[in-house]
Coordinates of C-alpha atoms in Angstrom, one line a residue:
M44 CA 20.6 -8.9 16.0
L45 CA 18.8 -5.6 15.1
D46 CA 22.4 -4.0 14.9
D47 CA 22.8 -5.3 11.3
F48 CA 21.3 -3.0 8.9
M49 CA 20.2 -5.8 6.6
T50 CA 18.5 -7.8 9.4
R51 CA 16.5 -4.5 10.1
A52 CA 15.8 -3.9 6.3
T53 CA 14.6 -7.4 6.0
L54 CA 12.0 -7.1 9.0
A55 CA 11.0 -4.0 7.7
G56 CA 10.2 -5.3 4.3
I57 CA 8.6 -8.3 5.9
G58 CA 6.4 -6.1 8.0
T59 CA 5.2 -3.9 5.2
A60 CA 4.4 -6.7 3.2
L61 CA 2.2 -8.2 5.9
A62 CA 0.4 -4.7 6.1
A63 CA 0.1 -4.2 2.2
A64 CA -1.0 -7.6 0.9
P65 CA -4.3 -8.1 2.5
M66 CA -5.3 -4.4 1.9
G67 CA -4.2 -4.8 -1.9
C68 CA -6.7 -7.5 -2.2
F69 CA -9.5 -5.0 -1.3
V70 CA -8.0 -2.4 -3.4
V71 CA -8.0 -4.7 -6.4
W72 CA -11.7 -6.1 -5.5
R73 CA -13.0 -2.5 -5.3
R74 CA -11.0 -1.2 -8.2
M75 CA -9.5 1.3 -5.9
A76 CA -6.0 1.5 -7.6
Y77 CA -6.2 5.2 -8.3
F78 CA -7.4 5.9 -4.8
G79 CA -4.5 4.2 -3.3
D80 CA -1.9 6.0 -5.7
A81 CA -3.8 9.4 -4.6
T82 CA -3.5 8.6 -0.9
A83 CA 0.2 7.7 -1.3
H84 CA 1.0 11.0 -3.2
A85 CA -0.9 12.9 -0.5
A86 CA 1.5 11.4 2.2
I87 CA 4.3 13.5 1.0
L88 CA 2.6 16.5 2.3
G89 CA 2.2 14.8 5.4
V90 CA 5.7 14.1 5.8
A91 CA 6.5 17.9 5.0
L92 CA 4.0 19.1 7.6
S93 CA 5.3 16.7 10.2
L94 CA 9.1 17.8 9.7
A95 CA 7.9 21.5 9.9
L96 CA 5.9 20.9 13.2
S97 CA 8.3 18.5 14.7
L98 CA 6.0 15.6 14.7
P99 CA 6.2 12.0 13.9
I100 CA 6.2 11.4 10.3
F101 CA 3.8 8.4 10.7
A102 CA 1.1 10.5 12.5
G103 CA 1.5 13.3 9.5
A104 CA 1.2 10.7 7.0
V105 CA -1.9 9.1 8.4
V106 CA -3.9 12.3 8.8
I107 CA -3.0 13.7 5.5
A108 CA -4.1 10.4 3.8
L109 CA -7.4 10.3 5.9
L110 CA -8.1 14.1 4.9
M111 CA -7.5 13.2 1.2
A112 CA -10.1 10.2 1.6
T113 CA -12.6 12.6 3.5
T114 CA -12.2 15.2 0.9
V115 CA -12.8 12.7 -2.1
A116 CA -15.8 11.4 -0.3
L117 CA -17.2 14.9 0.2
L118 CA -16.5 16.1 -3.4
S119 CA -17.4 12.9 -5.4
G120 CA -20.8 13.0 -7.0
R121 CA -21.0 16.8 -7.2
G122 CA -20.1 17.3 -11.0
Y123 CA -16.7 15.7 -10.9
A124 CA -15.7 12.3 -12.4
M125 CA -13.9 10.2 -9.5
D126 CA -10.8 9.7 -11.7
T127 CA -10.6 13.4 -12.5
L128 CA -11.1 14.3 -8.8
L129 CA -8.4 12.0 -7.5
G130 CA -5.9 13.1 -10.2
V131 CA -6.3 16.7 -9.1
L132 CA -6.0 16.0 -5.7
A133 CA -3.3 13.5 -5.8
H134 CA -1.0 15.6 -7.9
S135 CA -2.1 19.0 -6.1
A136 CA -1.1 17.1 -2.7
L137 CA 2.4 15.8 -4.1
A138 CA 3.1 19.2 -5.5
F139 CA 2.3 21.2 -2.4
G140 CA 4.3 18.5 -0.4
L141 CA 7.4 18.9 -2.4
L142 CA 7.0 22.7 -2.5
A143 CA 6.6 22.7 1.4
A144 CA 9.5 20.6 1.8
S145 CA 11.8 23.0 -0.1
F146 CA 11.0 25.6 2.5
L147 CA 12.3 23.4 5.4
T148 CA 15.8 25.0 5.4
S149 CA 16.2 24.2 9.2
V150 CA 15.5 20.6 8.7
R151 CA 17.6 18.4 6.4
I152 CA 15.4 16.2 4.4
D153 CA 16.4 13.7 1.6
I154 CA 13.2 14.0 -0.5
M155 CA 14.3 11.2 -2.7
A156 CA 14.1 8.6 0.3
Y157 CA 10.4 9.5 0.8
L158 CA 9.6 9.2 -2.9
F159 CA 11.3 6.0 -3.7
G160 CA 12.0 4.6 -0.2
D161 CA 15.2 4.1 1.8
I162 CA 14.9 0.7 3.5
L163 CA 18.6 0.2 4.3
A164 CA 18.2 3.3 6.7
V165 CA 15.6 1.7 8.6
S166 CA 16.3 2.3 12.5
R167 CA 14.8 0.4 15.5
S168 CA 12.3 3.1 16.0
D169 CA 11.2 2.8 12.3
L170 CA 10.8 -0.9 12.8
A171 CA 8.6 -0.4 15.9
V172 CA 6.3 1.9 13.9
I173 CA 6.3 -0.4 10.8
W174 CA 5.2 -3.3 13.0
G175 CA 3.0 -1.7 14.9
G176 CA 1.3 -0.3 12.0
A177 CA 1.2 -3.8 10.3
A178 CA -0.3 -5.4 13.4
L179 CA -3.0 -2.5 13.6
V180 CA -3.9 -3.1 10.1
L181 CA -4.0 -6.8 10.4
A182 CA -6.0 -6.7 13.4
L183 CA -8.6 -4.2 11.6
V184 CA -8.8 -6.5 8.8
A185 CA -9.2 -9.6 10.9
W186 CA -11.8 -7.8 13.0
R187 CA -14.0 -6.6 10.1
W188 CA -13.2 -9.2 7.3
S189 CA -16.6 -10.6 6.9
A190 CA -18.1 -7.3 7.0
L191 CA -15.6 -5.6 4.5
L192 CA -15.9 -8.7 2.1
T193 CA -19.7 -8.5 2.1
A194 CA -19.7 -4.7 1.5
T195 CA -17.0 -5.1 -1.2
L196 CA -19.0 -7.9 -3.1
N197 CA -22.6 -6.6 -2.8
P198 CA -23.5 -3.4 -0.8
D199 CA -27.1 -4.3 -0.9
L200 CA -26.8 -7.7 0.5
A201 CA -24.5 -6.0 3.2
R202 CA -27.4 -3.6 3.8
A203 CA -29.7 -6.4 4.2
A204 CA -27.5 -8.1 6.5
G205 CA -27.4 -5.0 8.8
I206 CA -23.8 -3.8 7.6
D207 CA -23.3 -0.2 6.8
P208 CA -21.1 -0.2 3.6
K209 CA -20.1 3.3 4.2
H210 CA -18.9 2.5 7.6
E211 CA -16.8 -0.3 6.0
E212 CA -15.4 2.0 3.4
L213 CA -14.1 4.3 6.2
V214 CA -12.6 1.3 8.2
L215 CA -10.9 0.5 4.8
T216 CA -9.7 4.1 4.2
L217 CA -8.3 4.0 7.8
A218 CA -6.3 0.7 7.2
L219 CA -5.1 2.1 3.5
A220 CA -3.8 5.4 5.3
I221 CA -2.1 3.3 7.8
V222 CA -0.4 1.0 5.0
V223 CA 0.7 4.2 3.1
A224 CA 2.4 5.6 6.3
V225 CA 4.1 2.4 7.1
A226 CA 5.4 1.9 3.5
I227 CA 7.0 5.4 3.0
K228 CA 10.2 4.3 4.5
V229 CA 10.5 1.2 2.5
V230 CA 9.3 1.6 -1.1
G231 CA 8.4 5.4 -1.0
V232 CA 5.2 7.2 -1.9
L233 CA 5.7 6.6 -5.5
L234 CA 5.9 2.9 -5.3
I235 CA 3.6 2.3 -2.5
T236 CA 0.5 1.5 -5.0
A237 CA 2.7 -1.1 -6.8
L238 CA 3.2 -3.2 -3.5
L239 CA -0.4 -2.8 -2.8
I240 CA -1.7 -3.9 -6.2
I241 CA 0.8 -6.3 -7.8
P242 CA 1.0 -9.0 -5.1
A243 CA -3.0 -9.3 -5.2
A244 CA -3.1 -9.3 -8.8
T245 CA -0.3 -11.9 -9.0
A246 CA -2.2 -14.2 -6.4
R247 CA -5.6 -13.7 -8.1
P248 CA -5.4 -16.4 -10.8
F249 CA -4.5 -19.2 -8.3
A250 CA -7.0 -18.3 -5.5
R251 CA -10.4 -20.1 -5.3
T252 CA -11.5 -18.0 -2.2
P253 CA -11.0 -14.4 -0.8
E254 CA -8.9 -15.9 2.2
T255 CA -6.6 -18.0 -0.1
M256 CA -6.0 -14.7 -2.2
A257 CA -5.0 -12.7 0.7
L258 CA -2.6 -15.5 2.0
I259 CA -1.2 -16.0 -1.3
A260 CA -0.5 -12.2 -1.8
T261 CA 1.0 -11.8 1.4
G262 CA 3.5 -14.6 0.4
V263 CA 4.2 -13.1 -2.8
A264 CA 4.6 -9.6 -1.1
I265 CA 7.1 -11.2 1.5
A266 CA 9.0 -13.2 -1.0
S267 CA 9.3 -9.9 -3.3
A268 CA 10.5 -7.8 -0.3
W269 CA 13.1 -10.4 0.5
G270 CA 14.1 -11.2 -3.0
G271 CA 14.3 -7.5 -4.0
L272 CA 16.5 -6.7 -0.9
R273 CA 19.0 -9.5 -1.7
A274 CA 19.0 -8.5 -5.5
S275 CA 19.5 -4.9 -4.5
Y276 CA 22.5 -5.9 -2.2
A277 CA 23.9 -8.1 -4.8
F278 CA 23.8 -5.6 -7.7
D279 CA 24.0 -2.3 -6.0
T280 CA 20.7 -0.9 -7.1
P281 CA 18.0 1.1 -5.4
T282 CA 16.1 -1.1 -3.1
G283 CA 12.6 0.2 -3.3
P284 CA 12.3 0.0 -7.2
T285 CA 14.1 -3.4 -6.9
I286 CA 11.4 -4.9 -4.8
V287 CA 8.7 -3.3 -7.1
C288 CA 10.8 -5.1 -10.1
V289 CA 11.0 -8.4 -8.3
V290 CA 7.0 -8.4 -7.7
A291 CA 6.5 -7.5 -11.2
I292 CA 8.5 -10.4 -12.5
L293 CA 6.4 -12.7 -10.3
F294 CA 3.3 -11.0 -11.7
C295 CA 4.5 -11.7 -15.4
C296 CA 5.4 -15.5 -14.3
S297 CA 1.7 -15.5 -12.7
A298 CA 0.0 -14.2 -16.0
T299 CA 2.0 -16.7 -18.1
V300 CA 1.0 -19.7 -16.1
S301 CA -2.6 -18.7 -16.0
G302 CA -2.6 -18.1 -19.7
L303 CA -1.2 -21.5 -20.4
R304 CA -3.7 -23.1 -18.2
R305 CA -6.7 -21.2 -20.0
L306 CA -5.2 -22.3 -23.2
K307 CA -4.8 -26.0 -22.1
V308 CA -8.4 -26.0 -21.0
R309 CA -9.5 -24.7 -24.3
T310 CA -7.8 -27.1 -26.2
D311 CA -8.7 -30.2 -24.2

């Protein structure tokens, strides 16, 4: 069954959706969209270093993403606004990553595949990495769900309950780094943030509890991955951007329905 490239691509999309959607909810709740974008941009430097040192790309991307998060944590509050700091680090890491990749003359690298994804070229080993990473992210989120949620909603309440918000932020950062490393092959570093944020934003108007929002976001992400893959195959379009276009259309539908519901409430 895994000999069929479309089957492998579908499984890769579903695995990435399972990892990205729950994390995307925390990114939306914490307003960390720019942080997720910076982490994704930094991953290209991890890809280049991994290829130069003959290391697994997944490992390099995770390490660089964690270094990015650590650097932000150390420099924040020292005279730099957070958005400025993230902008400098994100684009610097992306530029250095692209520059490092250009020096890899002994290694053939398709930089466009890492920037925009190449889900149709997913191999069995890539599937193992994607699903292994997704399982690890889901296990982390399930294990720390209550603590993560409390620290996200009210840090003071978390401290009163004996929860260290900084520790939960570290867990969240680790999970985010894993998601970025997993999603590189599917949608690429430039589109990872969209797969994190848009499903969660799509689910938000229809969720009454955080758990419901995470479940709806996961469903939206899976539907987008499957629909984008099929649309890409039918219309011969780039798969990663097509997946993001599908989830963007779903978001527009969600926003329209939510707006109509609010209008109805006002007129009743």
